[in-house]
Structures are given as C-alpha cells and as structure tokens.
PDB file of C-alpha atoms and ligand atoms in Angstrom:
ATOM      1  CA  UNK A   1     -30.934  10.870   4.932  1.00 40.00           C
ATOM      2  CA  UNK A   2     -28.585  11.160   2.152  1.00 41.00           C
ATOM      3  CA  UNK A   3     -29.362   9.320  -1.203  1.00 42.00           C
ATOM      4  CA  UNK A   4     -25.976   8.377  -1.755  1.00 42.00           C
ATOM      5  CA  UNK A   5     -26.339   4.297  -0.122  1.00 43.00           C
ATOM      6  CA  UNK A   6     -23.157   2.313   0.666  1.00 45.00           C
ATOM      7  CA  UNK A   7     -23.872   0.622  -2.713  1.00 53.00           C
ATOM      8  CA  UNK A   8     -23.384   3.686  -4.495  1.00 63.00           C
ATOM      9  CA  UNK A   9     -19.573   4.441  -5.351  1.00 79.00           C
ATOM     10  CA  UNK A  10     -17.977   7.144  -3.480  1.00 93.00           C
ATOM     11  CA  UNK A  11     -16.733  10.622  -4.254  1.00 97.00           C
ATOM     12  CA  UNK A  12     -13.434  12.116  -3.824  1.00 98.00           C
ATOM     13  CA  UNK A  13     -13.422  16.026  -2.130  1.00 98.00           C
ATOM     14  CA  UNK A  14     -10.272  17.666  -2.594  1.00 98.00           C
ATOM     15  CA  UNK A  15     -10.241  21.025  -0.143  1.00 97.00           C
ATOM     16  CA  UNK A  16      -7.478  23.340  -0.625  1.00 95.00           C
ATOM     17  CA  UNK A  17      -6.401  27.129   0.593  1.00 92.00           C
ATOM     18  CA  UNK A  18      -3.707  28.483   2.701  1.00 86.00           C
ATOM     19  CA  UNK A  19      -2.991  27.797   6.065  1.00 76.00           C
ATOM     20  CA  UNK A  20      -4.938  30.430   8.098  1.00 75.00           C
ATOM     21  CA  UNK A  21      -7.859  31.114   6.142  1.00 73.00           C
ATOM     22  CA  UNK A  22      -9.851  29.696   8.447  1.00 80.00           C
ATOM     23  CA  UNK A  23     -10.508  26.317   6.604  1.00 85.00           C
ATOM     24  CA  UNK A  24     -10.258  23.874   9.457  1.00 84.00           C
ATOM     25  CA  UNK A  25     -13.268  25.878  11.637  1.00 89.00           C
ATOM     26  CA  UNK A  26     -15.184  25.993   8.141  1.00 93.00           C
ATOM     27  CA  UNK A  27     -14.313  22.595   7.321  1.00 94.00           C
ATOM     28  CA  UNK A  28     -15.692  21.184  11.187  1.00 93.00           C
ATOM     29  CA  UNK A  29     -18.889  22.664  10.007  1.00 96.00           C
ATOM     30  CA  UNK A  30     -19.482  21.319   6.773  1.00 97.00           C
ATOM     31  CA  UNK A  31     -18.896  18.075   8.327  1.00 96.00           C
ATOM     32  CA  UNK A  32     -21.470  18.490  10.595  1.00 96.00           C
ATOM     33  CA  UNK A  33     -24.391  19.928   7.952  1.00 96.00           C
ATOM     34  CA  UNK A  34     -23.395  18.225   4.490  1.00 96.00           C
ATOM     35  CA  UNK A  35     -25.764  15.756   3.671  1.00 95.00           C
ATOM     36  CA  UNK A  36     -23.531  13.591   2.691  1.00 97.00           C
ATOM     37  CA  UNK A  37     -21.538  10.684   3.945  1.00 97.00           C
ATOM     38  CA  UNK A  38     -18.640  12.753   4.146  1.00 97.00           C
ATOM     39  CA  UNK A  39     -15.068  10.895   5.912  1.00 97.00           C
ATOM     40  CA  UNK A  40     -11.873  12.739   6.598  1.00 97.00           C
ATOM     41  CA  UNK A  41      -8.901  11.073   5.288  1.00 98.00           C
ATOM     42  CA  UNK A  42      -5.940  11.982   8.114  1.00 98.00           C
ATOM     43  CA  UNK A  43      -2.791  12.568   6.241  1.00 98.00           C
ATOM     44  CA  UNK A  44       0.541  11.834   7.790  1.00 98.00           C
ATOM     45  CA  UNK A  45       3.414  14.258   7.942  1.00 98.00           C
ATOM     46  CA  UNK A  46       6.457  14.747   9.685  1.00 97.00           C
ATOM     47  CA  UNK A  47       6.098  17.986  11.127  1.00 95.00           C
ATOM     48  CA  UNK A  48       5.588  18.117  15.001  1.00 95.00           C
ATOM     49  CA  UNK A  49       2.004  18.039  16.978  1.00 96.00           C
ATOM     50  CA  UNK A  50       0.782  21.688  17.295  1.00 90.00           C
ATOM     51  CA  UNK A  51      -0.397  22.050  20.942  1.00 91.00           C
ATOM     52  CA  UNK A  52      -4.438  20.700  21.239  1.00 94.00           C
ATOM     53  CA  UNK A  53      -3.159  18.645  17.876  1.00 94.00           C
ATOM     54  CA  UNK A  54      -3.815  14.658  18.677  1.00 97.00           C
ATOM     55  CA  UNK A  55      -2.678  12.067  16.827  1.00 98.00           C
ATOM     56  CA  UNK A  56      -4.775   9.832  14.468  1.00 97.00           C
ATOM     57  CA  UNK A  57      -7.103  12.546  14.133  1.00 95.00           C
ATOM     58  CA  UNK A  58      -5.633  16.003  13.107  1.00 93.00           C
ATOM     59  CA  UNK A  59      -2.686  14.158  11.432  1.00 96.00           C
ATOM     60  CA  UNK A  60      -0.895  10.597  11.553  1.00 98.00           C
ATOM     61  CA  UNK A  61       2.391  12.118  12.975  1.00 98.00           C
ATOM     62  CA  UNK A  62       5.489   9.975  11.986  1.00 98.00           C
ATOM     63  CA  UNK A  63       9.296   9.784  12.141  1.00 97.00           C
ATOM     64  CA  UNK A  64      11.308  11.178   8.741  1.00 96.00           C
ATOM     65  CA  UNK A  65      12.132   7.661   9.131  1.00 97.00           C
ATOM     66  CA  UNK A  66       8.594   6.020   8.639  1.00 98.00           C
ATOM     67  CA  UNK A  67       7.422   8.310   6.209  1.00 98.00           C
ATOM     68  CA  UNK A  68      10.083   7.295   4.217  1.00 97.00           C
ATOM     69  CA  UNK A  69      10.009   3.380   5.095  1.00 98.00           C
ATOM     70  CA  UNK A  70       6.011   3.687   3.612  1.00 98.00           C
ATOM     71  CA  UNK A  71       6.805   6.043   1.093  1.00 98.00           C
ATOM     72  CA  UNK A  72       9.022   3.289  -0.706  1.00 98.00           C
ATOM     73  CA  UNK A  73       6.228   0.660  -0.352  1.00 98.00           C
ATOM     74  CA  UNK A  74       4.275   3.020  -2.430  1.00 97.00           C
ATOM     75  CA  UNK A  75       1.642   3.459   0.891  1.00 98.00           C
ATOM     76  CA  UNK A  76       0.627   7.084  -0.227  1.00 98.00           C
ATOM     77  CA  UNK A  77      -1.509   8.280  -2.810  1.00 98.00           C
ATOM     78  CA  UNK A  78       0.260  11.504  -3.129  1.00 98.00           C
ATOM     79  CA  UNK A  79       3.486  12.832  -0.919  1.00 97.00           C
ATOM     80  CA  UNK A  80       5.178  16.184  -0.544  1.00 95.00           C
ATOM     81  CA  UNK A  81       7.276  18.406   1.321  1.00 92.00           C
ATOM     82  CA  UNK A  82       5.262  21.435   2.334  1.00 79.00           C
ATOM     83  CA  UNK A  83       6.830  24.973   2.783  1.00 67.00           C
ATOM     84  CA  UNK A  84      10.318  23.432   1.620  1.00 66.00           C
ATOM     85  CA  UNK A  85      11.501  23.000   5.511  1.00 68.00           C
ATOM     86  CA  UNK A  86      11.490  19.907   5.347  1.00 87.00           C
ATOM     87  CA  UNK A  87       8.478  18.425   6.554  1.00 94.00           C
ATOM     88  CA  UNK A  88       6.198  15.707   4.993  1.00 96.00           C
ATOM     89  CA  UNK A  89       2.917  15.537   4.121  1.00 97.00           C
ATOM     90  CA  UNK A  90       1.178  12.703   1.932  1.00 98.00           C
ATOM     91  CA  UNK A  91      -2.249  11.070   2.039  1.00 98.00           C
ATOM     92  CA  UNK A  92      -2.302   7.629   2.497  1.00 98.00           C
ATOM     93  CA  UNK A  93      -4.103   5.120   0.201  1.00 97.00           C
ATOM     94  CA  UNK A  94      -5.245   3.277   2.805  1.00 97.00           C
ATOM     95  CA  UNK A  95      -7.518   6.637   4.104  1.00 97.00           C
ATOM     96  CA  UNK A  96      -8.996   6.624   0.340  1.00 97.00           C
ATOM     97  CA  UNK A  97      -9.665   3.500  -1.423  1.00 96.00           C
ATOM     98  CA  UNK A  98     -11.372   1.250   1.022  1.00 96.00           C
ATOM     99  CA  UNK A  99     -14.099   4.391   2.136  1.00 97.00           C
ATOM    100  CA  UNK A 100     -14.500   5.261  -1.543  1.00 97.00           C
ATOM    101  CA  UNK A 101     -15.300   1.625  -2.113  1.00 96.00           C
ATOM    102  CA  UNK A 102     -17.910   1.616   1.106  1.00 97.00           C
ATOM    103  CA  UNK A 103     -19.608   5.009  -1.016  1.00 97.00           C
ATOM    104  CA  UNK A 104     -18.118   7.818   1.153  1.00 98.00           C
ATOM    105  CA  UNK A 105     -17.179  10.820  -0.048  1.00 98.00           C
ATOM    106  CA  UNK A 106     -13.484  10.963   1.223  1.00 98.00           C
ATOM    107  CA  UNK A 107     -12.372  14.837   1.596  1.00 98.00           C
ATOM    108  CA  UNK A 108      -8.797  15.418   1.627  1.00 98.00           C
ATOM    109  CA  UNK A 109      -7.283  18.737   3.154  1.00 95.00           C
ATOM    110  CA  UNK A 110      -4.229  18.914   0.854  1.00 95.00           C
ATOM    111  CA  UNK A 111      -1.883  21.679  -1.085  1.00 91.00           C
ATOM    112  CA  UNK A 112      -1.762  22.568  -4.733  1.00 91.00           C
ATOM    113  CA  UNK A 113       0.485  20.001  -5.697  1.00 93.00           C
ATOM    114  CA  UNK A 114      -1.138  17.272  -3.888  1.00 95.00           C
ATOM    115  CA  UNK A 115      -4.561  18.446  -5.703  1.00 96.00           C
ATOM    116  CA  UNK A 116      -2.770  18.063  -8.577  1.00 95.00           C
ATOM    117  CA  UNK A 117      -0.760  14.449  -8.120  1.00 97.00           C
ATOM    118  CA  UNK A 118      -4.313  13.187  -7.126  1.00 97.00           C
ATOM    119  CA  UNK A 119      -6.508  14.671 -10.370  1.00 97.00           C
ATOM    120  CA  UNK A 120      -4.197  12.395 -12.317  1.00 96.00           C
ATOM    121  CA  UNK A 121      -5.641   9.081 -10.164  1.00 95.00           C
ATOM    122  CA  UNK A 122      -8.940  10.857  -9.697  1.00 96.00           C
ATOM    123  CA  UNK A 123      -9.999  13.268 -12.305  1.00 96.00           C
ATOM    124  CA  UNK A 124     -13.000  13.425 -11.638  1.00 95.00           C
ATOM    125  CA  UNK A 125     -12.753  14.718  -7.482  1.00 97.00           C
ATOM    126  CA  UNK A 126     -14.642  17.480  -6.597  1.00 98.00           C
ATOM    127  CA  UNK A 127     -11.871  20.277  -6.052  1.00 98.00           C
ATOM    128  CA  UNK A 128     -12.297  23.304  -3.804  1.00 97.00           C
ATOM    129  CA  UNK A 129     -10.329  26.194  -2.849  1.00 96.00           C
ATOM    130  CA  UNK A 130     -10.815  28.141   0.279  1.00 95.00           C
ATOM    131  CA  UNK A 131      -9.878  31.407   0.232  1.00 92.00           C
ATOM    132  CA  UNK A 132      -9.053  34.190   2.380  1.00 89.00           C
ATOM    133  CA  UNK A 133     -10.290  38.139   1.667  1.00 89.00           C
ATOM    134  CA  UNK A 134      -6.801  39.020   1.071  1.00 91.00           C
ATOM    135  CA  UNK A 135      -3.094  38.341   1.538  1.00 92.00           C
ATOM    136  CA  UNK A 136      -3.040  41.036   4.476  1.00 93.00           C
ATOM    137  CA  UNK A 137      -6.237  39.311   6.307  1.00 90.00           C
ATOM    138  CA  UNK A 138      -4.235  35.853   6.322  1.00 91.00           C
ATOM    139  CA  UNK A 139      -1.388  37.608   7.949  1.00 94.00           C
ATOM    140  CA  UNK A 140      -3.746  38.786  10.642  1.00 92.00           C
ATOM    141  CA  UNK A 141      -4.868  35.560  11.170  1.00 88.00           C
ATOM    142  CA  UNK A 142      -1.731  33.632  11.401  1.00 89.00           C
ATOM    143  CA  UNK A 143      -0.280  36.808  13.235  1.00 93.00           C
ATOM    144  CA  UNK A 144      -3.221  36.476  16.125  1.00 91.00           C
ATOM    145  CA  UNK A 145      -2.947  32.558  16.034  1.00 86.00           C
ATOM    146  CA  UNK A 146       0.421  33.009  17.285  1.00 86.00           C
ATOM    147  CA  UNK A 147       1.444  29.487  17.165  1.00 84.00           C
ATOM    148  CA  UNK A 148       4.658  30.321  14.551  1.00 87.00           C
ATOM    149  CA  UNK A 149       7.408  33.115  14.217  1.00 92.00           C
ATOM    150  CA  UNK A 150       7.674  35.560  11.693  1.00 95.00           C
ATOM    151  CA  UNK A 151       9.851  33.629   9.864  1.00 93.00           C
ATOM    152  CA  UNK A 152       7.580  30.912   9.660  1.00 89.00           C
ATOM    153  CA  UNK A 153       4.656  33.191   8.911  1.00 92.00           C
ATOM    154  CA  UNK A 154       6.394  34.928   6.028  1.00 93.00           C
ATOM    155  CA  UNK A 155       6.761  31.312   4.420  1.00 88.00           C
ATOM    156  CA  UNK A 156       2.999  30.463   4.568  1.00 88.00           C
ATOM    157  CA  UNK A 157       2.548  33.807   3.187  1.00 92.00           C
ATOM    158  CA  UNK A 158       5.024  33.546   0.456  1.00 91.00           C
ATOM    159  CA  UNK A 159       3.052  29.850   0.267  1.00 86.00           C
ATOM    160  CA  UNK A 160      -0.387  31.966   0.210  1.00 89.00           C
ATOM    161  CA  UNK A 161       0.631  33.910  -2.450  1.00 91.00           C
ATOM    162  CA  UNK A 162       1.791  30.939  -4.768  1.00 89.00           C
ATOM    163  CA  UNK A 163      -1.644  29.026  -4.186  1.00 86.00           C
ATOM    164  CA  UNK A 164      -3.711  31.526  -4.878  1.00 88.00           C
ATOM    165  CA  UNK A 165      -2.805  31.956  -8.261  1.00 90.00           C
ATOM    166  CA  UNK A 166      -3.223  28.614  -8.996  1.00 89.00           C
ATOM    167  CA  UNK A 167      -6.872  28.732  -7.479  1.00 91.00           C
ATOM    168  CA  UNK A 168      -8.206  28.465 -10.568  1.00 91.00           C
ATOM    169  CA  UNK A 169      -7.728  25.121 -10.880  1.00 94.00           C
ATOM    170  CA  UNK A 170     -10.089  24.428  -8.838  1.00 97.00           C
ATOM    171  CA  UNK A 171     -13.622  23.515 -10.014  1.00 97.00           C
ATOM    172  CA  UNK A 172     -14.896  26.036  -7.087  1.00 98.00           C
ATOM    173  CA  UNK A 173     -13.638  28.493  -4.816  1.00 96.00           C
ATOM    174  CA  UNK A 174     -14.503  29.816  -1.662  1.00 95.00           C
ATOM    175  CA  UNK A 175     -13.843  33.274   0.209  1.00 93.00           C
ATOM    176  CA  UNK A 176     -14.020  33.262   4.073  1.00 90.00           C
ATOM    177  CA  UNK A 177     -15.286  36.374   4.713  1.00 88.00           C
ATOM    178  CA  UNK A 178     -18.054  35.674   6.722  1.00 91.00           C
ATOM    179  CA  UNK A 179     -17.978  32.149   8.349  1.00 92.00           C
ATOM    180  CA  UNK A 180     -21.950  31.371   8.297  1.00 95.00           C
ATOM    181  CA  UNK A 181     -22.348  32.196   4.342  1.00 96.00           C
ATOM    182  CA  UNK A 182     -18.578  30.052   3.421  1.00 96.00           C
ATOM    183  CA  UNK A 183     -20.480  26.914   5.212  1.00 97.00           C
ATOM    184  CA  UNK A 184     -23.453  27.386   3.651  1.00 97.00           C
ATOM    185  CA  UNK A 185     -21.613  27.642  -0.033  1.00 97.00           C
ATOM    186  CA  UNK A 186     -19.790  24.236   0.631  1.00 97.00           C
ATOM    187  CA  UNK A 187     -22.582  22.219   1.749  1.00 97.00           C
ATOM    188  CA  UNK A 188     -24.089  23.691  -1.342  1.00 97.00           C
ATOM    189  CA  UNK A 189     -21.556  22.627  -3.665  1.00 98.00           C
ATOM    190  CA  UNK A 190     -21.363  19.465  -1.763  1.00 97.00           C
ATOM    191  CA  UNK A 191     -25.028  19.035  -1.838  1.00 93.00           C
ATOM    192  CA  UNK A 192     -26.211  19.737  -5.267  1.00 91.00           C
TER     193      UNK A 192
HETATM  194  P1  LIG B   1      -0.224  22.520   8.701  1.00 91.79           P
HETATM  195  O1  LIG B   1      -0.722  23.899   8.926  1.00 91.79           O
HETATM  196  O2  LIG B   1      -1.199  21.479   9.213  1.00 91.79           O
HETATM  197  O3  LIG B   1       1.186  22.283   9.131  1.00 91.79           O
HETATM  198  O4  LIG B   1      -0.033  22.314   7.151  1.00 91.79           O
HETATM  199  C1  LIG B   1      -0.886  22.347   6.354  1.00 91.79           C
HETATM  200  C2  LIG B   1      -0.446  22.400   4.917  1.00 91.79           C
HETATM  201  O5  LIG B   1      -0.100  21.105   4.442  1.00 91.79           O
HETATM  202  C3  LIG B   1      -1.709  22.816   4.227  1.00 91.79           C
HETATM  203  O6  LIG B   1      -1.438  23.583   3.089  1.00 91.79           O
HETATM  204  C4  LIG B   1      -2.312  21.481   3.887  1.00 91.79           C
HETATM  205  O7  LIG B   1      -3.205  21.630   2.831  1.00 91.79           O
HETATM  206  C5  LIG B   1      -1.062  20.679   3.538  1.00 91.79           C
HETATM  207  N1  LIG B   1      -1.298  19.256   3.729  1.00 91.79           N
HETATM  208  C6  LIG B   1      -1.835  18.629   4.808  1.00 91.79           C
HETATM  209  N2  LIG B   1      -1.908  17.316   4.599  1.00 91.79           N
HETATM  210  C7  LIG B   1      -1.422  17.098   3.350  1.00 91.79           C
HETATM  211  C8  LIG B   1      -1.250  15.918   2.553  1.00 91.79           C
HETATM  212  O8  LIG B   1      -1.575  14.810   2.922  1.00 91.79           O
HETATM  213  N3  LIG B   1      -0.709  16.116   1.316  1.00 91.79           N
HETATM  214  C9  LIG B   1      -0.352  17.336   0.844  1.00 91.79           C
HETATM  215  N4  LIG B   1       0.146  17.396  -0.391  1.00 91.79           N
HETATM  216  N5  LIG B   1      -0.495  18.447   1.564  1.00 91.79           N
HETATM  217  C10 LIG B   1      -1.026  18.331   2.805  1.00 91.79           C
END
C-alpha cells in the first residue's frame, strides 16, 4: 500500500524521450510495479489512430477543428505541433487538475517543449527522460516497427537528435538498454 492517501496532494510525472526508445513498453511496466497511485493523463492530438491505437486510451484523437475549438477556450495545459507536419498534441487540464487534487501522481508522456510549457505551471514535477543507447539503435527500432516511411523516420530522428541534447533538463534520465534494469530505475525514482 502506498503512503501517499487521497488526502495527500498529488504529484506531477513528466516522461519524455524520443519516439522509439521503447518508452511506451517501459512505461506499461512502471505502471504496473510503482508503488504509487500513478494515472495516465491521455493527451489529444490530431494525428491519425496507429493500427491497435484506441481512442480514449492511447490518445483522445480529434478533428484540426476541435483541437482548435478547445484550444481557444484555454482547455489544455500545454499544446504543440509535434514534428512540424502538422499534427497536434496538447494535454488537457481536465486529465491533470482534478487527479492531482484526488492525490495521484498524474504522468504525462509529452515532448521537450511541452516539459517545458508545464515546469512553468508546475515547477516542481518530477521530470524524466528516457533514452535510447544511441541515435543508430532508435533507427533500428523505428526501422523494425515499420509503422512509418523513411521520410517520416528521418523526422523523428532529426526530432531524436534535438531532444537529446536538451535531456539535461531533466531532473533524471533513463537509458533503455536493457528493459528489466530501465523499469526497475523508474519505479526507483518514482519510489524513493
Ligand atoms: P506519437 O509517436 O504518439 O505520434 O507521438 C509522440 C510524440 O508526441 C512524442 O514525442 C510524445 O512525447 C509527444 N506527445 C504526445 N502527447 C503529447 C502532448 O500532450 N503534448 C506534447 N507537447 N507532446 C506530446
């Protein structure tokens, strides 16, 4: 049983790293072995449902039209297009605040500038960056995932490349070399 109780405010997780490095199978872990109350805030975005993908859970997915519509009523905590093809991505306030207040710990699976829009609200959120080895092992991944083209690939890459200098932003950062330890050093982090 965790000692955080629903009396006890909240905590905001901020998890970052490039596309491909393997942070959604490390992230479906921690989840299950934190000890702590941990909630995934769904973001919304623009961008299509990948096959498998469902909606509500992996991502809010929304018209160009919406996003804008809620983007107005000031609905999102932080918004921003993501790889500069036009596709939106934004947290919504409504997936933070109230779960805060109720003493989760509300991780968001965000980019750079995201982290950084949110520090300014929340300075205090635990950041983390997940890593891959290298440049060229990210390209394998994405390469083997197959579920983009080149072109697209050479984007997250060029993406990659941007993010990981700016890793040290972040109060922690993890590599995934090996799956089993990179769980084991979140929940750590998470659990100290
Ligand atoms: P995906 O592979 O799901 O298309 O895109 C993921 C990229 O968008 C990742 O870098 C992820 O961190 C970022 N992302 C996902 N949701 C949000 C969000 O709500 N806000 C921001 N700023 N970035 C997001």
């Amino acid at each position: 049983m965790s000692s955080t109780s629903t009396n006890s405010p909240g905590k905001l997780v901020v998890i970052s790293g490039p596309s491909g490095a393997g942070k959604t199978t490390l992230l479906k872990r921690m989840y299950t072995q934190s000890r702590r109350p941990l909630v995934a805030a769904v973001s919304a975005t623009t961008r299509k449902p990948r096959p498998g993908e469902v909606d509500g859970a992996d991502y809010h997915f929304i018209s160009q039209e919406e996003f804008r519509r809620r983007r107005e009523k000031g609905e999102f905590l932080e918004c921003f297009e993501v790889y500069g093809r036009g596709d939106w991505y934004g947290t919504l306030q409504s997936e933070v605040a109230p779960r805060l207040a109720a003493g989760k710990w509300v991780v968001l699976e965000i980019d750079v500038q995201g982290t950084l829009a949110v520090l300014k609200h929340y300075p205090d959120a635990l950041t983390i960056f997940v890593q891959p080895e290298s440049i060229e092992e990210l390209d394998r991944r994405l390469t083997s995932r197959g579920t983009e083209t080149r072109e697209q690939i050479e984007r997250r890459l060029e993406v990659a490349r941007r993010e990981m200098v700016e890793a040290d932003r972040y109060l922690y950062r993890v590599t995934n070399h090996d799956i089993d330890a990179a769980v084991a050093r979140l929940c750590e982090i998470l659990d100290q």
